[in-house]
Amino acid sequence: MTRHALSTRLWHWLNLACVVVLFMSGLNISNAHPHLYWGDWGFDPRDAWLSVPRFPGWMTIPGHYSLAAARDWHILAAWPFALGLLFIWIAMLANGHFRRDIATGRREWRWAALRADIAAHLRLDFRHRRGGYNLLQRIAYGIVFGILLPLMIATGMGISPGWEPHLHWMIESMGGRQSVRSIHFVAAWALFGFVVVHVALVLLSRPLRQVRDMVTGGRR
Amino acid sequence: MKRRSLLVGLGAAAVAGCSRIADSGPGARALAAAEDWHRKAQRLFAARTALAPEYDRAAISPSFRGNGSLTVDTDAYRASLASGFADWRLNVRGLVRHPLSLSMDNIRRLPQRTQVTRHDCVEGWSAIGEWTGPQLGLILSAAQLLPQAKYVVFRCADRLRGAPYYESIDLIDAFHPQTIVAHRLNGEPLPERNGAPLRLRVERQLGYKHAKYLTAIEAVASLDGIGGGAGGYWEDRGYQWYAGV
Ligand code: HEM
Ligand code: HEM
């Protein structure tokens, strides 16, 4: 049996491209008004709970400040990103990948198991149990699939005025449009944090084989 | 330092790749089409007349930020402002059976709608204000659109960087119950920086659609040949015509 199903591999690399475009064009959008507020409204930087620095051209798409072009990229990439996430959820529920490799059982959430897994990670020992993912991996991937990526879509739609009439309940429960925008921004950086750790761990654990397996499927 | 330069290198590669795609024909078409898919998806999933949220008066922001043009830099406008816009006219023309020329008095005597709504600027900020004015649909019905009319174009007195400001919307948004020609903000006549004496409110779209300093409303069959042809001042400069995302 292959280690990674075809659906997982296709999604993984498509999603990587989308996330890179969304994150970098998002930073260009942020440059337009780099102040974040809480509540329904906010326009005066003095009321901001966070003012972020200007992101330089090498971090943004396009590489110079253009709110118009950045928004074109952002809302284009939003489509394959959102449809891809829908696709992988259906695929991994259908082929059992979610239940087998991502979901954690109550037995695994014992402190001793978590501690042993953290200790193994600190020793840079990433042997997978029975070819599957270890507990920390399951938790991390579960959070990304189940919380961070859907949250990017929900908050992205929540900041769009055309979606507002349909998502009003969600926007209000998050504290208002400017709160939703703040959450969109913070979650984008949380996702960036995940990717940094994720890629670092791949690089630390036989990177060529790992990436090759994520492309060709590999063997369990 | 090495890691940083790796990141810079990857970032630059992504930027370069994207700019090549944007410059290619199909790439540019996909970028332009995506806004249309969002518009269709939004209208597919909910009634076209779904209302933007309306707030209590208590939610009104302490001030309402002005953006873009903050005045009209002509002697005629200053004289009109000084006279309380006694001579201001809103012309309704184009593909209509009965062209109109409305004074401020005419507009104030029409049935009014008052709504406390949130304004979302494309830059990211929001402000809440209370707007009052007749529904655009009412004015268009009075002028009687001809069947060929597909869009409504808004002509404005202000110029931004030397070019006249204008905007356009489709008939679904034009006849939306919350689309009004506002002449009051928070119970006062519209302030100069917010578009005195008349501005469009087209809730559910971003701020640049809400044309200020309105002088005419024009029903048209196509946006070609108007301004740069993209349907608005900012649209001619690359922004999306459908500003609901
Ligand atoms: C991995 C996915 C995504 C990432 C990393 C991301 C990142 C960002 C960032 C950093 C910003 C700038 C926020 C600011 O300071 O204003 C932004 C803005 C925005 N994003 Fe996303 N985004 C993602 C997905 C989406 C999706 C799926 C949508 C769906 C419609 C979306 C819609 C928007 C919109 C409308 C804005 C403009 C907000 C504003 O006016 O400030 N995003 N995004
Ligand atoms: C250059 C960047 C990336 C590389 C080299 C990379 C590499 C990999 C590899 C080798 C695996 C398999 C890990 C294993 O078998 O233990 C994996 C899995 C995974 N990656 Fe990435 N990745 C990258 C970016 C991303 C991004 C941007 C995301 C999401 C935002 C992501 C989310 C995931 C998830 C959720 C899995 C688990 C997939 C599954 O089995 O369902 N990765 N990645």
XYZ file of C-alpha atoms and ligand atoms in Angstrom:
551
model
C 0.000 0.000 0.000
C 1.309 3.467 -0.782
C 2.186 5.679 2.141
C 0.320 8.689 0.729
C -2.853 8.310 -1.320
C -2.940 10.028 -4.691
C -5.632 12.392 -3.411
C -3.397 13.428 -0.498
C -0.441 14.071 -2.787
C -2.417 16.059 -5.329
C -4.010 18.137 -2.625
C -0.765 18.671 -0.743
C 1.107 20.314 -3.605
C -1.884 22.200 -4.988
C -2.547 23.512 -1.497
C 1.084 24.532 -1.089
C 0.862 26.670 -4.240
C -2.421 28.243 -3.114
C -1.203 28.977 0.405
C 1.981 30.614 -0.891
C -0.027 32.868 -3.235
C -2.686 33.633 -0.615
C -0.169 34.430 2.099
C 2.068 36.606 -0.054
C -0.793 38.474 -1.737
C -2.403 38.822 1.705
C 0.708 40.601 2.976
C 0.430 43.024 0.038
C -3.211 43.663 1.023
C -2.115 44.220 4.598
C 0.229 46.987 3.425
C -2.829 49.004 2.305
C -3.907 49.595 5.902
C -1.623 47.735 8.294
C -3.769 48.342 11.372
C -6.016 45.749 12.963
C -9.084 46.546 15.057
C -11.507 44.648 17.226
C -15.289 44.949 16.856
C -17.500 45.943 13.938
C -15.612 49.021 12.843
C -12.230 50.736 13.067
C -10.443 53.193 10.784
C -8.190 55.314 12.958
C -4.745 53.773 13.564
C -4.915 55.171 17.114
C -7.741 52.694 17.825
C -5.824 49.706 16.464
C -4.960 46.831 18.799
C -2.099 45.942 16.482
C -0.227 47.902 13.849
C 2.060 45.706 11.811
C 5.140 46.764 9.849
C 5.120 47.165 6.070
C 6.001 43.926 4.357
C 8.852 44.271 1.829
C 8.439 43.392 -1.855
C 10.122 39.991 -1.664
C 7.400 38.876 0.771
C 4.450 40.074 -1.311
C 2.638 39.223 -4.538
C 3.031 41.213 -6.687
C 6.521 42.324 -5.676
C 5.569 45.996 -5.532
C 2.674 47.564 -3.688
C -0.508 47.063 -5.711
C -3.689 46.499 -3.772
C -5.639 45.892 -7.001
C -3.335 43.157 -8.330
C -2.860 41.570 -4.908
C -6.620 41.303 -4.479
C -6.915 39.691 -7.943
C -4.388 37.029 -6.921
C -5.973 36.553 -3.527
C -9.513 35.988 -4.719
C -8.363 33.806 -7.617
C -6.279 31.514 -5.390
C -9.127 31.383 -2.872
C -11.041 29.154 -5.310
C -8.620 26.230 -5.778
C -7.699 26.576 -2.103
C -11.283 26.233 -0.853
C -12.367 23.623 -3.403
C -9.158 21.674 -2.714
C -9.890 21.572 0.994
C -13.429 20.372 0.304
C -11.985 17.715 -2.007
C -9.412 16.395 0.466
C -11.955 16.216 3.275
C -14.297 14.135 1.124
C -11.394 11.983 -0.099
C -9.890 11.316 3.313
C -13.237 10.514 4.868
C -14.024 8.193 1.961
C -10.690 6.353 1.790
C -10.256 6.029 5.542
C -7.083 8.162 5.668
C -8.637 10.485 8.207
C -9.775 7.758 10.573
C -6.628 5.685 10.140
C -3.872 8.296 10.071
C -5.127 11.646 11.378
C -7.850 11.067 13.977
C -6.596 10.366 17.486
C -8.299 7.974 19.875
C -8.939 8.719 23.506
C -6.251 6.187 24.514
C -3.566 8.190 22.749
C -4.286 11.367 24.662
C -2.636 10.070 27.795
C 0.002 12.321 29.224
C 2.642 9.565 29.151
C 2.131 8.998 25.431
C 2.301 12.704 24.695
C 5.444 13.054 26.825
C 7.127 10.109 25.125
C 6.320 11.604 21.725
C 7.614 15.043 22.667
C 10.787 13.474 24.072
C 11.275 11.515 20.844
C 10.827 14.716 18.811
C 13.383 16.513 20.951
C 15.838 13.682 20.291
C 15.044 14.238 16.603
C 13.716 10.696 16.466
C 10.864 10.777 13.961
C 10.307 7.075 13.412
C 6.681 6.747 12.460
C 4.698 4.162 14.297
C 3.595 1.405 11.949
C 4.287 3.644 8.970
C 1.601 6.073 10.098
C 1.922 9.465 11.750
C 2.947 9.859 15.377
C 0.752 11.623 17.899
C 2.202 15.128 17.512
C 1.910 14.868 13.735
C -1.703 13.775 14.010
C -2.493 16.666 16.310
C -0.714 19.173 14.080
C -2.280 17.913 10.841
C -5.659 17.627 12.558
C -5.471 21.274 13.626
C -4.447 22.354 10.126
C -7.148 20.332 8.335
C -9.862 20.862 10.918
C -9.281 24.377 12.234
C -6.702 26.582 10.515
C -7.518 25.997 6.855
C -11.336 26.135 7.293
C -10.873 29.222 9.472
C -8.990 30.985 6.660
C -11.953 30.349 4.357
C -14.602 31.308 6.893
C -12.857 34.524 7.923
C -11.911 35.367 4.321
C -15.563 35.160 3.333
C -16.523 37.002 6.512
C -14.504 40.090 5.520
C -16.109 40.152 2.065
C -19.084 42.537 2.170
C -21.005 40.497 -0.416
C -21.000 37.430 1.846
C -21.972 39.393 4.928
C -25.780 38.971 4.642
C -25.349 35.181 4.608
C -22.655 34.947 7.276
C -23.857 37.623 9.638
C -24.315 35.188 12.541
C -20.734 33.982 12.195
C -19.316 37.486 11.931
C -21.188 38.650 15.009
C -20.117 35.569 16.968
C -16.491 36.441 16.160
C -17.017 40.013 17.373
C -17.699 41.935 14.141
C -16.046 42.453 10.761
C -12.864 44.037 12.028
C -12.451 41.202 14.532
C -12.887 38.728 11.688
C -10.219 40.580 9.725
C -7.895 40.427 12.746
C -8.510 36.687 13.084
C -7.846 36.218 9.341
C -4.502 37.958 9.742
C -3.468 36.158 12.937
C -4.537 32.760 11.579
C -2.505 33.427 8.418
C 0.602 33.834 10.583
C -0.317 30.789 12.670
C -0.427 28.851 9.414
C 2.944 30.301 8.459
C 4.265 29.118 11.836
C 2.989 25.617 11.149
C 4.621 25.561 7.713
C 7.993 26.673 9.113
C 7.998 23.918 11.748
C 6.560 21.397 9.270
C 9.233 22.049 6.660
C 11.981 22.147 9.300
C 10.913 18.718 10.567
C 10.824 17.335 7.029
C 14.344 18.676 6.497
C 15.484 17.009 9.722
C 14.085 13.598 8.900
C 15.438 12.242 5.631
C 14.021 15.055 3.517
C 14.656 13.555 0.094
C 12.804 10.359 0.874
C 10.005 12.245 2.593
C 9.422 14.617 -0.273
C 9.823 11.851 -2.830
C 7.164 9.835 -1.005
C 4.855 12.824 -0.950
C 5.267 12.986 -4.761
C 5.302 9.317 -5.805
C 3.318 7.835 -2.936
C 6.056 5.696 -1.360
C 5.454 2.503 0.584
C 4.113 1.913 4.054
C 21.294 34.727 7.811
C 21.459 31.845 5.365
C 17.947 30.813 6.257
C 16.744 34.353 5.708
C 18.324 34.504 2.280
C 16.727 31.170 1.430
C 13.362 32.605 2.402
C 14.058 35.752 0.409
C 15.042 33.609 -2.551
C 11.874 31.521 -2.347
C 9.766 34.620 -1.927
C 11.383 36.257 -4.925
C 10.883 33.112 -7.010
C 7.176 33.052 -6.158
C 6.889 36.749 -6.976
C 8.659 36.311 -10.317
C 6.580 33.257 -11.239
C 3.377 35.080 -10.448
C 4.286 38.136 -12.456
C 4.975 35.945 -15.513
C 1.577 34.319 -15.111
C -0.115 37.697 -14.672
C 1.495 38.938 -17.880
C 0.353 35.946 -19.924
C -3.016 36.024 -21.706
C -4.752 33.112 -19.934
C -3.253 34.161 -16.584
C -4.635 37.657 -16.903
C -8.039 36.302 -17.972
C -8.219 33.963 -14.963
C -7.313 36.817 -12.636
C -10.083 38.926 -14.129
C -12.658 36.110 -14.108
C -12.271 35.180 -10.454
C -14.293 38.190 -9.240
C -17.154 37.062 -11.480
C -17.127 33.585 -9.926
C -17.366 35.178 -6.490
C -20.301 37.327 -7.608
C -22.117 34.326 -9.035
C -21.416 32.209 -5.958
C -22.671 34.960 -3.658
C -25.862 35.349 -5.654
C -26.306 31.586 -5.987
C -26.264 30.996 -2.262
C -28.606 33.729 -1.177
C -31.401 35.948 -2.307
C -30.226 38.819 -4.449
C -32.117 41.124 -2.168
C -30.558 39.791 1.059
C -29.947 42.781 3.295
C -26.646 43.965 4.679
C -26.820 44.173 8.489
C -28.342 47.306 9.946
C -27.172 48.443 13.339
C -28.630 50.373 16.269
C -27.877 54.067 16.358
C -25.669 53.322 19.369
C -23.257 51.474 17.065
C -22.485 54.573 14.947
C -18.753 55.394 14.844
C -17.777 58.676 16.534
C -16.738 60.114 13.185
C -16.998 58.954 9.605
C -13.707 58.885 7.794
C -13.555 60.615 4.408
C -11.375 58.973 1.775
C -10.516 59.578 -1.889
C -11.734 63.046 -2.873
C -12.504 65.118 0.209
C -13.968 68.026 -1.747
C -14.572 69.208 -5.289
C -11.948 71.738 -6.240
C -13.993 74.131 -8.384
C -15.460 77.585 -7.811
C -18.872 76.349 -8.910
C -18.844 73.691 -6.188
C -17.712 76.138 -3.508
C -20.488 78.549 -4.515
C -23.026 75.746 -4.490
C -21.830 74.557 -1.078
C -22.161 78.092 0.270
C -25.734 78.334 -1.020
C -26.747 75.052 0.595
C -26.778 73.385 -2.843
C -29.870 75.357 -3.892
C -28.748 75.066 -7.532
C -27.552 71.418 -7.437
C -29.148 69.107 -9.982
C -29.161 65.334 -10.213
C -29.844 64.385 -13.812
C -31.306 61.008 -14.656
C -30.646 60.227 -18.298
C -29.480 57.659 -20.825
C -31.736 54.706 -21.621
C -34.775 56.055 -19.798
C -38.198 56.987 -21.088
C -38.477 60.112 -18.914
C -35.201 61.910 -18.250
C -35.288 63.781 -14.939
C -33.501 66.746 -13.443
C -33.969 66.631 -9.682
C -33.248 69.462 -7.259
C -32.234 68.799 -3.663
C -35.766 69.746 -2.686
C -37.232 67.171 -5.084
C -34.967 64.536 -3.598
C -35.803 65.410 -0.003
C -39.534 65.163 -0.791
C -39.353 61.605 -2.123
C -40.077 58.735 0.316
C -36.905 58.281 2.369
C -35.039 55.274 3.706
C -32.809 55.593 6.759
C -30.285 52.858 7.467
C -27.407 52.436 9.903
C -24.872 50.423 7.957
C -21.202 49.599 7.915
C -18.907 50.961 5.235
C -15.999 48.677 4.293
C -13.099 50.260 2.452
C -11.045 48.172 0.043
C -8.009 49.100 2.142
C -9.442 47.135 5.053
C -10.990 49.622 7.514
C -14.690 50.001 8.374
C -16.924 52.769 9.766
C -20.606 52.772 10.738
C -22.962 55.615 9.849
C -26.635 56.415 9.500
C -27.624 57.293 5.937
C -30.868 58.814 4.674
C -32.139 59.215 1.140
C -34.571 57.902 -1.464
C -34.070 54.427 -2.860
C -32.327 54.438 -6.212
C -34.934 51.972 -7.495
C -37.632 54.539 -6.879
C -35.855 57.181 -8.958
C -35.143 54.695 -11.748
C -38.765 53.572 -11.772
C -39.890 57.179 -12.046
C -37.589 57.657 -15.032
C -38.673 54.289 -16.498
C -35.705 52.304 -17.741
C -35.806 51.121 -21.327
C -35.479 47.346 -21.792
C -31.947 47.663 -23.215
C -30.628 49.221 -19.984
C -28.218 46.858 -18.181
C -26.120 49.105 -15.961
C -26.467 52.340 -14.072
C -23.539 54.748 -14.307
C -22.936 57.435 -11.673
C -21.357 60.712 -12.735
C -19.553 62.718 -10.081
C -18.358 66.291 -9.727
C -14.999 65.333 -8.220
C -11.763 64.549 -10.004
C -9.064 62.311 -8.596
C -5.552 62.921 -9.925
C -7.049 64.866 -12.780
C -9.579 62.281 -13.980
C -13.328 62.442 -13.351
C -14.642 59.985 -10.793
C -17.431 57.682 -11.903
C -18.900 54.333 -10.968
C -21.390 51.762 -12.222
C -23.521 48.925 -10.866
C -25.839 46.340 -12.399
C -29.620 46.431 -12.105
C -29.737 43.828 -9.332
C -27.775 46.131 -7.073
C -29.507 49.239 -8.449
C -32.915 47.931 -7.343
C -31.675 46.462 -4.064
C -33.784 47.935 -1.230
C -30.704 49.311 0.586
C -29.282 51.067 -2.468
C -30.087 54.718 -1.804
C -29.030 58.167 -2.936
C -28.029 59.549 0.450
C -28.169 63.242 1.355
C -27.878 62.885 5.135
C -25.277 61.259 7.373
C -26.037 60.731 11.060
C -29.041 63.062 10.869
C -27.102 65.994 9.362
C -26.808 67.094 5.738
C -24.008 65.093 4.121
C -20.622 66.608 5.085
C -18.312 67.857 2.350
C -15.685 65.148 2.854
C -18.334 62.402 2.635
C -19.664 63.565 -0.745
C -22.039 66.534 -0.241
C -24.695 66.969 -1.349
C -25.435 63.452 -2.707
C -23.715 60.102 -2.662
C -24.577 56.553 -3.543
C -24.919 53.881 -0.851
C -24.630 50.418 -2.329
C -24.303 48.278 0.772
C -22.720 44.823 0.283
C -19.964 46.294 -1.855
C -16.661 47.970 -0.994
C -16.305 51.705 -0.439
C -15.082 52.800 -3.856
C -18.443 51.813 -5.399
C -20.193 54.440 -3.237
C -19.719 57.344 -5.639
C -19.788 60.828 -4.053
C -20.704 64.343 -5.284
C -23.317 62.841 -7.643
C -24.371 64.933 -10.627
C -26.006 62.367 -12.898
C -27.349 58.854 -13.087
C -27.135 57.302 -16.529
C -28.768 54.071 -17.673
C -26.626 52.295 -20.276
C -26.527 49.016 -22.177
C -22.757 48.578 -21.963
C -19.829 50.056 -20.064
C -17.636 50.203 -23.174
C -16.530 53.670 -24.141
C -17.295 55.179 -20.726
C -14.124 56.400 -19.010
C -11.546 53.653 -19.517
C -14.293 51.108 -20.210
C -13.905 49.094 -16.995
C -16.915 50.639 -15.255
C -15.381 53.022 -12.748
C -12.467 55.245 -11.790
C -10.747 52.569 -9.697
C -11.818 49.773 -12.028
C -9.972 51.592 -14.830
C -6.937 51.366 -12.529
C -7.169 47.599 -12.030
C -9.649 47.215 -9.177
C -12.493 44.728 -9.420
C -15.780 45.929 -10.839
C -17.730 43.586 -8.576
C -16.568 44.786 -5.183
C -18.356 42.245 -3.001
C -15.195 40.339 -2.076
C -4.316 30.129 3.438
C -5.248 30.957 3.167
C -5.180 32.465 3.323
C -4.186 33.264 3.802
C -2.818 32.842 4.324
C -4.672 34.633 3.751
C -3.974 35.746 4.180
C -4.451 37.032 4.188
C -3.791 38.180 4.741
C -2.427 38.155 5.443
C -4.586 39.277 4.513
C -4.314 40.719 4.914
C -5.216 41.076 6.071
C -5.224 42.556 6.360
O -4.316 43.045 7.027
O -6.141 43.240 5.921
C -5.751 38.818 3.808
C -6.804 39.632 3.405
C -7.955 39.177 2.781
N -8.288 37.851 2.527
Fe -7.128 36.253 2.862
N -5.941 34.634 3.217
C -6.287 33.324 2.948
C -7.472 32.855 2.419
C -8.533 33.660 2.022
C -9.753 33.156 1.465
C -10.090 31.685 1.223
C -10.540 34.220 1.206
C -11.919 34.073 0.624
C -12.646 34.906 0.101
C -9.800 35.426 1.612
C -10.251 36.745 1.516
C -9.547 37.850 1.927
C -10.015 39.202 1.806
C -11.359 39.636 1.225
C -9.019 40.044 2.336
C -9.050 41.570 2.404
C -9.276 41.980 3.805
C -9.152 43.464 3.977
O -9.925 44.192 3.362
O -8.292 43.870 4.743
N -8.576 35.041 2.103
N -5.649 37.453 3.626
C 7.863 23.309 0.751
C 6.870 23.090 1.563
C 6.411 21.734 2.042
C 7.054 20.522 2.049
C 8.450 20.178 1.552
C 6.137 19.583 2.654
C 6.416 18.228 2.801
C 5.547 17.313 3.375
C 5.832 15.919 3.553
C 7.151 15.228 3.153
C 4.763 15.344 4.147
C 4.642 13.894 4.597
C 5.108 13.830 6.015
C 5.298 12.437 6.541
O 5.091 11.466 5.793
O 5.669 12.314 7.705
C 3.768 16.376 4.352
C 2.519 16.187 4.888
C 1.587 17.201 5.131
N 1.761 18.552 4.845
Fe 3.355 19.376 3.941
N 4.997 20.227 2.998
C 5.114 21.546 2.658
C 4.148 22.544 2.819
C 2.923 22.363 3.414
C 1.919 23.390 3.568
C 2.048 24.829 3.073
C 0.860 22.819 4.233
C -0.459 23.432 4.673
C -0.713 24.653 4.865
C 1.192 21.449 4.470
C 0.367 20.552 5.116
C 0.611 19.211 5.238
C -0.324 18.260 5.790
C -1.720 18.601 6.323
C 0.267 17.002 5.708
C -0.352 15.667 6.098
C -0.963 15.100 4.827
C -1.767 13.836 5.046
O -1.191 12.776 5.206
O -2.994 13.945 5.039
N 2.451 21.205 3.957
N 4.285 17.568 3.873
